[in-house]
Amino acid sequence: MNKDEFNSAFLLCVHLRLLVVVFVLSSLCSISLAMYPADFVQFASQPDSFPLVQNHASAKIVTDPVDYPGVIRAAGDLNDDIHRVTGVNPQLSSSATSQILIGTIGKSKIIDQLIRDKKIDVSPIAGKWESFIIQTIPGALVIVGSDKRGTIYGIYDLSEQIGVSPWYWWADVPPQHHDSLFIKPGRFIQGPPAVQYRGIFLNDEAPALSGWANEKFGGYNHKFYAKVFELLLRLRANYLWPAMWNNCFSEDDPLNPKTADEYGIVMGTSHVEPMMRADKEWVRAGFTGKEWNYQTNPQALRDFWAAGIDRNKNYENIYTMAMRGKTDSPMASAGGMQANIALLEKVVADQRKILADHINPDVTKIPQLWCLYKEVQSYYEHGMRVPDDITLLWSDDNWGNIRRLPTPEERKRSGGAGVYYHFDYVGGPRNYKWIDTNPIPKVWEQMNLAHQYGANKIWIVNVGDLKPMEFPIDFFLSMAWDPDRWPKEKLTEFTRMWVTQQFGQDAADVLAPVISTTLKFNGRRKPELLDLPTYSLINYDEADQFLEEYKLTLAQVEDPFDKIPKQLQPAYYELALHPALAYETVLELYIAAAKNHLYASQKRASTNYWADQAQKQFAVDRGVGEYYNRKLLDGKWNHMMDQTHIGYTNWQEPSRNIMPNVVRLEVPQAASMGVALQGSEAAWPGSDQKPELPGIDPFTFLSQPPRWIEIFNRGKTPFDFSVTCDKPWVFIPITHGTITTDKKIFPFVNWSKVPTGNSIASIVITGSEGHSITISLPVFNPPAPTKESLHGFAETNGYVSMRAEDFTKKVNATSAHWDVIPGYGREGSAMSIFPVTASSVVPPDQSPCLEYNMYIFHPGLAKVSALIAPTQAFVPGRGLRVAFSIDDGPPQVVDTLAHNSKADWERSVMDNIRAVPWNVAISTSGYHTLKIWMVDPGIVLEKILVDLGGLKPSYLGPPESYYH
């Protein structure tokens, strides 16, 4: 099959897949899977099943009026959800003979009577945190909770299983209609959750969320927060840090904290806002001009905090302790580290006294946390301590890499530990808050560390504007509820089930892989970090290859949009299409602008075309945002896409999207031939460099894009060209033609006729205006090995490129092993050490090892680069080390964080990779085995590059070398 035939067949496959998408989304599957293991709803009657809805009548919903207001309110949501799915209103089903009995142990007379009558056994959940039972008994379905939220979660579990997505309002997911609903007979138990407090932080909320909330609700008032609270409860969350940039939760609307308590949401304040006071309240409370400094102004701060405690003490809160500087900055230092530590310890002691005086003399009964964010962690590392009942909330580095986790001794603390994580951030090296760039394998890998190292008291994630982070929010909170439900082997299953919940089961076959691929691509480099040189136009066709991959991915969600049912289009756009369309548009913009600059340097006539293309994509980006804001659902989400994202020059966002600079040429009328080559920025005539294509061998041919020569015009008048080659085993598909702007020529090699060893083919390009360019094509045809006899990877063009998952051999140790994290990383999957709590080792003793066989043609000094995730050294007193060896040589330990300056860290999070170097001399050609040994757990290995002198710069590294 030639290249054109391959492309035609591939595109046919894509279009067939698109037809499948249209079909399955038009039919909307009749099964809606819940995200939790108990699956008890049926849509047809089975023996002994409970009729929730049948014959246009519903079971009656019954609650005790003295139960928690949040339970009664959620029961009303269940009424609405049954109506959404079936069209039947339980409140109006006067003929119903069956009941849905809902209540909380010790709070509902109905439930307590059932317990006394031994009709239900609640011993599996009694006294437990946020647990519930859903059980059929004769004539009734019982939903019973161990506490307020346990009951509420039970109610929403039923709503979810009848087909109402938690995202029905926030992402406009329509439930599928069913005439009948039945409950399997039996008892279904859930809880307690693995993480006690699970929540989100609305942050960096201007301009998008703020603009939307102001227009939709008149601000961050109780009507706005009621929508947030309901979503959290449907996702089995219980904790919120409210919007804080220019907002004060308790002051903006006094009904805000009351509504939170009625719903059942535990409130907190961010890492920079102690004692339930918002950052902006300091000025609003009349302290304008007074220093936010406990050393100089302690009484004012104590009064300020005490007033906040009095205002909120009757509600369920977790109190943020200690303090940072004003507006999320480090605390001003007058006497250095130890003076700050002493002052902060006094701050905490005085805050505890306020809590004891105003809430409970036994202050250990009051939930409190100390967030060890940024420089605050250094206070702890230099000896600062807080009482054991205060939860230590460890933070990531703002880019999804946890900085520290508790030691075995710290796990004994009564307050436990938690993690503050980020899906969104404002700060260096650049803001990222426009669209979702958080692939769930990365989230899983880091939060699995938190789980395994005992940081299970609080998980809270900065979600920015909330939208468009629907998918990772759902995963984060699902994992917080039950981490063991979602091991790495089931990440694909989670995505499938989530897509099923939103769009139906059959749709998951097509859309789940597309959504995973979209987030992998978006996470390679956040869009705010894209620039003209990010992806190489020159080496490995990297930019064009990535753009083509993304276009094909986008096509799988874009083409069906106008063909699916109208009621499904908003959710489909928000959750599936927009994340791909938004990123691909910006990627295409930067690549077009990069081509414009390159072609200008080569004096191509097509330079101006690429300037036009860049401007077109800039306009498309504006149109995509305007559609989301103003046309989607007649403007329901207006302002949600107001966030600027193009034209960064430093960490802070530009005030408006700024079109990248483009170049325009005055193109002469007369024709003038130019020639460009793959792998070079130069063009001929006009360059002193020798015109030579990158070398080719049988293995390069199988693993890299085909070699190309591009003939282009430097003028407006077309010209004719011809191509000849001095070697009969080089096939030129196009030997003559006319050039108006640009045309690529692909020379192919007939390997059955190429002589063994090194050869040079000369390709001559001649233009009708008189110029001719002779191009060298180095060809290497080794006598051995062949592609069939090869065992391992083959060196090509002076390097070997290997994905970590494609090891030749894996050697496990007794206490640890390397294993794959499916879908992790910038390209395929990744390898890491399990269990993640394994002890460090000195290889080769008890060290698991990955082996990669390589056939080396050109021995010499090899520069090995292990591309690993930008993981932090999260265990105190231990590094993040790995060891390398070649063949039977001794392992050499390398500290992956040996170079970890601020600039090093910034590069690692921008690239979403850290390159770990190791040099070794390879003295002979033939087979060699590179071995990678565990020293410390926590390493996540994505790719290995072995440079023997031919490796060229690129963002992702070259395509994987051929292996067999």
PDB file of N, CA and C in Angstrom, residues 697-700 702-704 780 782 784-810 827 829 831 850-858 886-887 922 924-932 941-948 958-964:
ATOM      1  N   ASP A 697      17.468   4.665   6.668  1.00  0.00           N
ATOM      2  CA  ASP A 697      17.815   3.242   6.677  1.00  0.00           C
ATOM      3  C   ASP A 697      16.511   2.469   6.784  1.00  0.00           C
ATOM      4  N   PRO A 698      16.554   1.161   6.700  1.00  0.00           N
ATOM      5  CA  PRO A 698      15.290   0.399   6.712  1.00  0.00           C
ATOM      6  C   PRO A 698      14.472   0.628   7.971  1.00  0.00           C
ATOM      7  N   PHE A 699      15.118   0.950   9.090  1.00  0.00           N
ATOM      8  CA  PHE A 699      14.403   1.118  10.347  1.00  0.00           C
ATOM      9  C   PHE A 699      13.825   2.532  10.464  1.00  0.00           C
ATOM     10  N   THR A 700      14.574   3.512   9.959  1.00  0.00           N
ATOM     11  CA  THR A 700      14.041   4.874   9.897  1.00  0.00           C
ATOM     12  C   THR A 700      12.780   4.899   9.052  1.00  0.00           C
ATOM     13  N   LEU A 702      10.606   2.767   8.680  1.00  0.00           N
ATOM     14  CA  LEU A 702       9.450   2.169   9.346  1.00  0.00           C
ATOM     15  C   LEU A 702       8.969   2.963  10.559  1.00  0.00           C
ATOM     16  N   SER A 703       9.771   3.900  11.030  1.00  0.00           N
ATOM     17  CA  SER A 703       9.434   4.544  12.301  1.00  0.00           C
ATOM     18  C   SER A 703       9.310   6.056  12.219  1.00  0.00           C
ATOM     19  N   GLN A 704       9.701   6.675  11.106  1.00  0.00           N
ATOM     20  CA  GLN A 704       9.684   8.128  11.014  1.00  0.00           C
ATOM     21  C   GLN A 704       8.866   8.589   9.812  1.00  0.00           C
ATOM     22  N   PHE A 780      21.716   4.097   4.398  1.00  0.00           N
ATOM     23  CA  PHE A 780      22.480   3.063   5.102  1.00  0.00           C
ATOM     24  C   PHE A 780      21.658   1.789   5.117  1.00  0.00           C
ATOM     25  N   PRO A 782      22.207  -1.824   6.447  1.00  0.00           N
ATOM     26  CA  PRO A 782      23.104  -2.734   7.177  1.00  0.00           C
ATOM     27  C   PRO A 782      22.886  -4.177   6.747  1.00  0.00           C
ATOM     28  N   ALA A 784      23.031  -6.667   8.716  1.00  0.00           N
ATOM     29  CA  ALA A 784      22.283  -7.299   9.809  1.00  0.00           C
ATOM     30  C   ALA A 784      22.174  -6.270  10.934  1.00  0.00           C
ATOM     31  N   PRO A 785      21.164  -6.370  11.744  1.00  0.00           N
ATOM     32  CA  PRO A 785      20.044  -7.299  11.616  1.00  0.00           C
ATOM     33  C   PRO A 785      19.015  -6.773  10.616  1.00  0.00           C
ATOM     34  N   THR A 786      18.135  -7.650  10.198  1.00  0.00           N
ATOM     35  CA  THR A 786      16.988  -7.231   9.405  1.00  0.00           C
ATOM     36  C   THR A 786      15.857  -6.843  10.341  1.00  0.00           C
ATOM     37  N   LYS A 787      14.848  -6.245   9.786  1.00  0.00           N
ATOM     38  CA  LYS A 787      13.716  -5.856  10.636  1.00  0.00           C
ATOM     39  C   LYS A 787      13.025  -7.086  11.225  1.00  0.00           C
ATOM     40  N   GLU A 788      13.137  -8.239  10.526  1.00  0.00           N
ATOM     41  CA  GLU A 788      12.521  -9.462  11.038  1.00  0.00           C
ATOM     42  C   GLU A 788      13.374 -10.111  12.131  1.00  0.00           C
ATOM     43  N   SER A 789      14.705 -10.011  12.002  1.00  0.00           N
ATOM     44  CA  SER A 789      15.582 -10.686  12.971  1.00  0.00           C
ATOM     45  C   SER A 789      15.929  -9.803  14.161  1.00  0.00           C
ATOM     46  N   LEU A 790      15.604  -8.522  14.098  1.00  0.00           N
ATOM     47  CA  LEU A 790      15.929  -7.594  15.180  1.00  0.00           C
ATOM     48  C   LEU A 790      15.252  -8.030  16.472  1.00  0.00           C
ATOM     49  N   HIS A 791      15.997  -7.964  17.563  1.00  0.00           N
ATOM     50  CA  HIS A 791      15.419  -8.243  18.885  1.00  0.00           C
ATOM     51  C   HIS A 791      15.671  -7.025  19.766  1.00  0.00           C
ATOM     52  N   GLY A 792      14.729  -6.103  19.769  1.00  0.00           N
ATOM     53  CA  GLY A 792      14.885  -4.877  20.522  1.00  0.00           C
ATOM     54  C   GLY A 792      14.712  -3.682  19.612  1.00  0.00           C
ATOM     55  N   PHE A 793      15.405  -2.591  19.944  1.00  0.00           N
ATOM     56  CA  PHE A 793      15.320  -1.337  19.199  1.00  0.00           C
ATOM     57  C   PHE A 793      16.536  -1.187  18.294  1.00  0.00           C
ATOM     58  N   ALA A 794      16.339  -0.497  17.185  1.00  0.00           N
ATOM     59  CA  ALA A 794      17.438  -0.245  16.260  1.00  0.00           C
ATOM     60  C   ALA A 794      17.828   1.223  16.297  1.00  0.00           C
ATOM     61  N   GLU A 795      19.124   1.467  16.410  1.00  0.00           N
ATOM     62  CA  GLU A 795      19.622   2.833  16.271  1.00  0.00           C
ATOM     63  C   GLU A 795      19.376   3.319  14.856  1.00  0.00           C
ATOM     64  N   THR A 796      18.905   4.544  14.742  1.00  0.00           N
ATOM     65  CA  THR A 796      18.732   5.163  13.429  1.00  0.00           C
ATOM     66  C   THR A 796      19.178   6.606  13.525  1.00  0.00           C
ATOM     67  N   ASN A 797      19.938   7.033  12.538  1.00  0.00           N
ATOM     68  CA  ASN A 797      20.386   8.435  12.469  1.00  0.00           C
ATOM     69  C   ASN A 797      21.088   8.903  13.744  1.00  0.00           C
ATOM     70  N   GLY A 798      21.779   7.996  14.385  1.00  0.00           N
ATOM     71  CA  GLY A 798      22.579   8.389  15.539  1.00  0.00           C
ATOM     72  C   GLY A 798      21.825   8.521  16.840  1.00  0.00           C
ATOM     73  N   TYR A 799      20.702   7.867  16.984  1.00  0.00           N
ATOM     74  CA  TYR A 799      19.993   7.890  18.264  1.00  0.00           C
ATOM     75  C   TYR A 799      19.084   6.669  18.363  1.00  0.00           C
ATOM     76  N   VAL A 800      18.630   6.409  19.588  1.00  0.00           N
ATOM     77  CA  VAL A 800      17.581   5.430  19.857  1.00  0.00           C
ATOM     78  C   VAL A 800      16.540   6.130  20.710  1.00  0.00           C
ATOM     79  N   SER A 801      15.281   6.014  20.322  1.00  0.00           N
ATOM     80  CA  SER A 801      14.170   6.612  21.060  1.00  0.00           C
ATOM     81  C   SER A 801      13.229   5.492  21.479  1.00  0.00           C
ATOM     82  N   MET A 802      12.974   5.389  22.793  1.00  0.00           N
ATOM     83  CA  MET A 802      12.193   4.256  23.312  1.00  0.00           C
ATOM     84  C   MET A 802      11.143   4.747  24.302  1.00  0.00           C
ATOM     85  N   ARG A 803       9.906   4.370  24.100  1.00  0.00           N
ATOM     86  CA  ARG A 803       8.883   4.619  25.107  1.00  0.00           C
ATOM     87  C   ARG A 803       9.090   3.646  26.259  1.00  0.00           C
ATOM     88  N   ALA A 804       8.893   4.134  27.466  1.00  0.00           N
ATOM     89  CA  ALA A 804       9.188   3.328  28.652  1.00  0.00           C
ATOM     90  C   ALA A 804       8.371   2.043  28.697  1.00  0.00           C
ATOM     91  N   GLU A 805       7.152   2.098  28.200  1.00  0.00           N
ATOM     92  CA  GLU A 805       6.273   0.928  28.277  1.00  0.00           C
ATOM     93  C   GLU A 805       6.726  -0.206  27.364  1.00  0.00           C
ATOM     94  N   ASP A 806       7.621   0.092  26.396  1.00  0.00           N
ATOM     95  CA  ASP A 806       8.034  -0.902  25.405  1.00  0.00           C
ATOM     96  C   ASP A 806       9.362  -1.546  25.791  1.00  0.00           C
ATOM     97  N   PHE A 807       9.488  -1.910  27.036  1.00  0.00           N
ATOM     98  CA  PHE A 807      10.706  -2.571  27.518  1.00  0.00           C
ATOM     99  C   PHE A 807      10.850  -3.945  26.890  1.00  0.00           C
ATOM    100  N   THR A 808      12.077  -4.397  26.839  1.00  0.00           N
ATOM    101  CA  THR A 808      12.360  -5.756  26.344  1.00  0.00           C
ATOM    102  C   THR A 808      12.134  -6.796  27.432  1.00  0.00           C
ATOM    103  N   LYS A 809      12.467  -6.402  28.673  1.00  0.00           N
ATOM    104  CA  LYS A 809      12.361  -7.341  29.783  1.00  0.00           C
ATOM    105  C   LYS A 809      12.137  -6.555  31.059  1.00  0.00           C
ATOM    106  N   LYS A 810      11.363  -7.129  31.959  1.00  0.00           N
ATOM    107  CA  LYS A 810      11.113  -6.500  33.256  1.00  0.00           C
ATOM    108  C   LYS A 810      11.480  -7.502  34.344  1.00  0.00           C
ATOM    109  N   GLU A 827       2.900  11.038  25.624  1.00  0.00           N
ATOM    110  CA  GLU A 827       2.672  10.230  24.423  1.00  0.00           C
ATOM    111  C   GLU A 827       1.867   8.973  24.762  1.00  0.00           C
ATOM    112  N   SER A 829       2.047   5.480  27.377  1.00  0.00           N
ATOM    113  CA  SER A 829       1.837   5.243  28.800  1.00  0.00           C
ATOM    114  C   SER A 829       3.181   5.411  29.502  1.00  0.00           C
ATOM    115  N   MET A 831       5.889   4.116  33.020  1.00  0.00           N
ATOM    116  CA  MET A 831       6.253   3.076  33.977  1.00  0.00           C
ATOM    117  C   MET A 831       6.608   3.731  35.310  1.00  0.00           C
ATOM    118  N   LEU A 850      14.134  -2.414  34.554  1.00  0.00           N
ATOM    119  CA  LEU A 850      13.613  -2.443  33.190  1.00  0.00           C
ATOM    120  C   LEU A 850      14.790  -2.568  32.234  1.00  0.00           C
ATOM    121  N   GLU A 851      14.662  -3.442  31.248  1.00  0.00           N
ATOM    122  CA  GLU A 851      15.737  -3.648  30.283  1.00  0.00           C
ATOM    123  C   GLU A 851      15.250  -3.298  28.876  1.00  0.00           C
ATOM    124  N   TYR A 852      16.132  -2.618  28.137  1.00  0.00           N
ATOM    125  CA  TYR A 852      15.830  -2.201  26.770  1.00  0.00           C
ATOM    126  C   TYR A 852      16.982  -2.648  25.870  1.00  0.00           C
ATOM    127  N   ASN A 853      16.722  -3.654  25.036  1.00  0.00           N
ATOM    128  CA  ASN A 853      17.723  -4.102  24.081  1.00  0.00           C
ATOM    129  C   ASN A 853      17.818  -3.101  22.925  1.00  0.00           C
ATOM    130  N   MET A 854      19.056  -2.790  22.532  1.00  0.00           N
ATOM    131  CA  MET A 854      19.283  -1.844  21.433  1.00  0.00           C
ATOM    132  C   MET A 854      20.349  -2.435  20.514  1.00  0.00           C
ATOM    133  N   TYR A 855      20.164  -2.276  19.223  1.00  0.00           N
ATOM    134  CA  TYR A 855      21.228  -2.619  18.283  1.00  0.00           C
ATOM    135  C   TYR A 855      21.885  -1.313  17.855  1.00  0.00           C
ATOM    136  N   ILE A 856      23.168  -1.188  18.186  1.00  0.00           N
ATOM    137  CA  ILE A 856      23.912   0.042  17.935  1.00  0.00           C
ATOM    138  C   ILE A 856      24.797  -0.154  16.708  1.00  0.00           C
ATOM    139  N   PHE A 857      24.665   0.737  15.729  1.00  0.00           N
ATOM    140  CA  PHE A 857      25.489   0.692  14.522  1.00  0.00           C
ATOM    141  C   PHE A 857      26.717   1.594  14.628  1.00  0.00           C
ATOM    142  N   HIS A 858      26.610   2.675  15.394  1.00  0.00           N
ATOM    143  CA  HIS A 858      27.670   3.667  15.447  1.00  0.00           C
ATOM    144  C   HIS A 858      28.058   3.900  16.899  1.00  0.00           C
ATOM    145  N   ILE A 886      24.661  -0.281  31.623  1.00  0.00           N
ATOM    146  CA  ILE A 886      24.670  -0.785  30.256  1.00  0.00           C
ATOM    147  C   ILE A 886      25.266  -2.179  30.266  1.00  0.00           C
ATOM    148  N   ASP A 887      24.591  -3.105  29.651  1.00  0.00           N
ATOM    149  CA  ASP A 887      25.010  -4.512  29.598  1.00  0.00           C
ATOM    150  C   ASP A 887      25.224  -5.028  31.015  1.00  0.00           C
ATOM    151  N   ILE A 922      29.808   3.442  24.728  1.00  0.00           N
ATOM    152  CA  ILE A 922      29.458   2.173  24.086  1.00  0.00           C
ATOM    153  C   ILE A 922      30.546   1.905  23.045  1.00  0.00           C
ATOM    154  N   THR A 924      31.366  -0.906  21.205  1.00  0.00           N
ATOM    155  CA  THR A 924      31.245  -1.818  20.061  1.00  0.00           C
ATOM    156  C   THR A 924      29.868  -1.705  19.431  1.00  0.00           C
ATOM    157  N   SER A 925      29.822  -1.988  18.139  1.00  0.00           N
ATOM    158  CA  SER A 925      28.519  -2.088  17.492  1.00  0.00           C
ATOM    159  C   SER A 925      27.889  -3.418  17.869  1.00  0.00           C
ATOM    160  N   GLY A 926      26.595  -3.526  17.659  1.00  0.00           N
ATOM    161  CA  GLY A 926      25.882  -4.753  17.996  1.00  0.00           C
ATOM    162  C   GLY A 926      24.862  -4.505  19.090  1.00  0.00           C
ATOM    163  N   TYR A 927      24.410  -5.591  19.708  1.00  0.00           N
ATOM    164  CA  TYR A 927      23.377  -5.503  20.739  1.00  0.00           C
ATOM    165  C   TYR A 927      23.952  -5.009  22.060  1.00  0.00           C
ATOM    166  N   HIS A 928      23.200  -4.113  22.698  1.00  0.00           N
ATOM    167  CA  HIS A 928      23.515  -3.645  24.047  1.00  0.00           C
ATOM    168  C   HIS A 928      22.203  -3.511  24.802  1.00  0.00           C
ATOM    169  N   THR A 929      22.291  -3.680  26.098  1.00  0.00           N
ATOM    170  CA  THR A 929      21.098  -3.605  26.933  1.00  0.00           C
ATOM    171  C   THR A 929      21.217  -2.452  27.917  1.00  0.00           C
ATOM    172  N   LEU A 930      20.305  -1.501  27.796  1.00  0.00           N
ATOM    173  CA  LEU A 930      20.216  -0.411  28.761  1.00  0.00           C
ATOM    174  C   LEU A 930      19.278  -0.858  29.872  1.00  0.00           C
ATOM    175  N   LYS A 931      19.756  -0.730  31.114  1.00  0.00           N
ATOM    176  CA  LYS A 931      18.954  -1.140  32.270  1.00  0.00           C
ATOM    177  C   LYS A 931      18.666   0.068  33.143  1.00  0.00           C
ATOM    178  N   ILE A 932      17.434   0.163  33.576  1.00  0.00           N
ATOM    179  CA  ILE A 932      17.008   1.247  34.456  1.00  0.00           C
ATOM    180  C   ILE A 932      16.501   0.622  35.747  1.00  0.00           C
ATOM    181  N   LEU A 941       8.511   7.075  34.627  1.00  0.00           N
ATOM    182  CA  LEU A 941       9.363   7.069  33.438  1.00  0.00           C
ATOM    183  C   LEU A 941       8.495   7.019  32.190  1.00  0.00           C
ATOM    184  N   GLU A 942       8.708   7.996  31.287  1.00  0.00           N
ATOM    185  CA  GLU A 942       7.894   8.074  30.077  1.00  0.00           C
ATOM    186  C   GLU A 942       8.649   7.653  28.821  1.00  0.00           C
ATOM    187  N   LYS A 943       9.916   8.042  28.708  1.00  0.00           N
ATOM    188  CA  LYS A 943      10.642   7.836  27.458  1.00  0.00           C
ATOM    189  C   LYS A 943      12.137   7.838  27.736  1.00  0.00           C
ATOM    190  N   ILE A 944      12.882   7.133  26.912  1.00  0.00           N
ATOM    191  CA  ILE A 944      14.338   7.107  27.029  1.00  0.00           C
ATOM    192  C   ILE A 944      14.934   7.448  25.675  1.00  0.00           C
ATOM    193  N   LEU A 945      15.860   8.403  25.672  1.00  0.00           N
ATOM    194  CA  LEU A 945      16.565   8.802  24.456  1.00  0.00           C
ATOM    195  C   LEU A 945      18.043   8.491  24.623  1.00  0.00           C
ATOM    196  N   VAL A 946      18.614   7.817  23.642  1.00  0.00           N
ATOM    197  CA  VAL A 946      20.041   7.512  23.638  1.00  0.00           C
ATOM    198  C   VAL A 946      20.645   8.236  22.435  1.00  0.00           C
ATOM    199  N   ASP A 947      21.419   9.274  22.730  1.00  0.00           N
ATOM    200  CA  ASP A 947      21.981  10.123  21.678  1.00  0.00           C
ATOM    201  C   ASP A 947      23.412   9.695  21.389  1.00  0.00           C
ATOM    202  N   LEU A 948      23.638   9.205  20.184  1.00  0.00           N
ATOM    203  CA  LEU A 948      24.965   8.815  19.736  1.00  0.00           C
ATOM    204  C   LEU A 948      25.531   9.842  18.760  1.00  0.00           C
ATOM    205  N   PRO A 958      12.302  12.510  19.353  1.00  0.00           N
ATOM    206  CA  PRO A 958      11.953  11.888  18.076  1.00  0.00           C
ATOM    207  C   PRO A 958      10.917  10.786  18.242  1.00  0.00           C
ATOM    208  N   PRO A 959      10.244  10.418  17.161  1.00  0.00           N
ATOM    209  CA  PRO A 959       9.331   9.272  17.230  1.00  0.00           C
ATOM    210  C   PRO A 959      10.075   8.036  17.710  1.00  0.00           C
ATOM    211  N   GLU A 960       9.336   7.118  18.265  1.00  0.00           N
ATOM    212  CA  GLU A 960       9.967   5.902  18.788  1.00  0.00           C
ATOM    213  C   GLU A 960      10.701   5.156  17.678  1.00  0.00           C
ATOM    214  N   SER A 961      11.893   4.714  18.003  1.00  0.00           N
ATOM    215  CA  SER A 961      12.677   3.931  17.051  1.00  0.00           C
ATOM    216  C   SER A 961      11.975   2.614  16.759  1.00  0.00           C
ATOM    217  N   TYR A 962      12.311   2.067  15.596  1.00  0.00           N
ATOM    218  CA  TYR A 962      11.723   0.772  15.246  1.00  0.00           C
ATOM    219  C   TYR A 962      12.192  -0.280  16.239  1.00  0.00           C
ATOM    220  N   TYR A 963      11.259  -1.130  16.685  1.00  0.00           N
ATOM    221  CA  TYR A 963      11.642  -2.250  17.556  1.00  0.00           C
ATOM    222  C   TYR A 963      10.836  -3.474  17.179  1.00  0.00           C
ATOM    223  N   HIS A 964      11.431  -4.610  17.493  1.00  0.00           N
ATOM    224  CA  HIS A 964      10.804  -5.879  17.109  1.00  0.00           C
ATOM    225  C   HIS A 964      11.146  -6.915  18.160  1.00  0.00           C
TER     226      HIS A 964
END
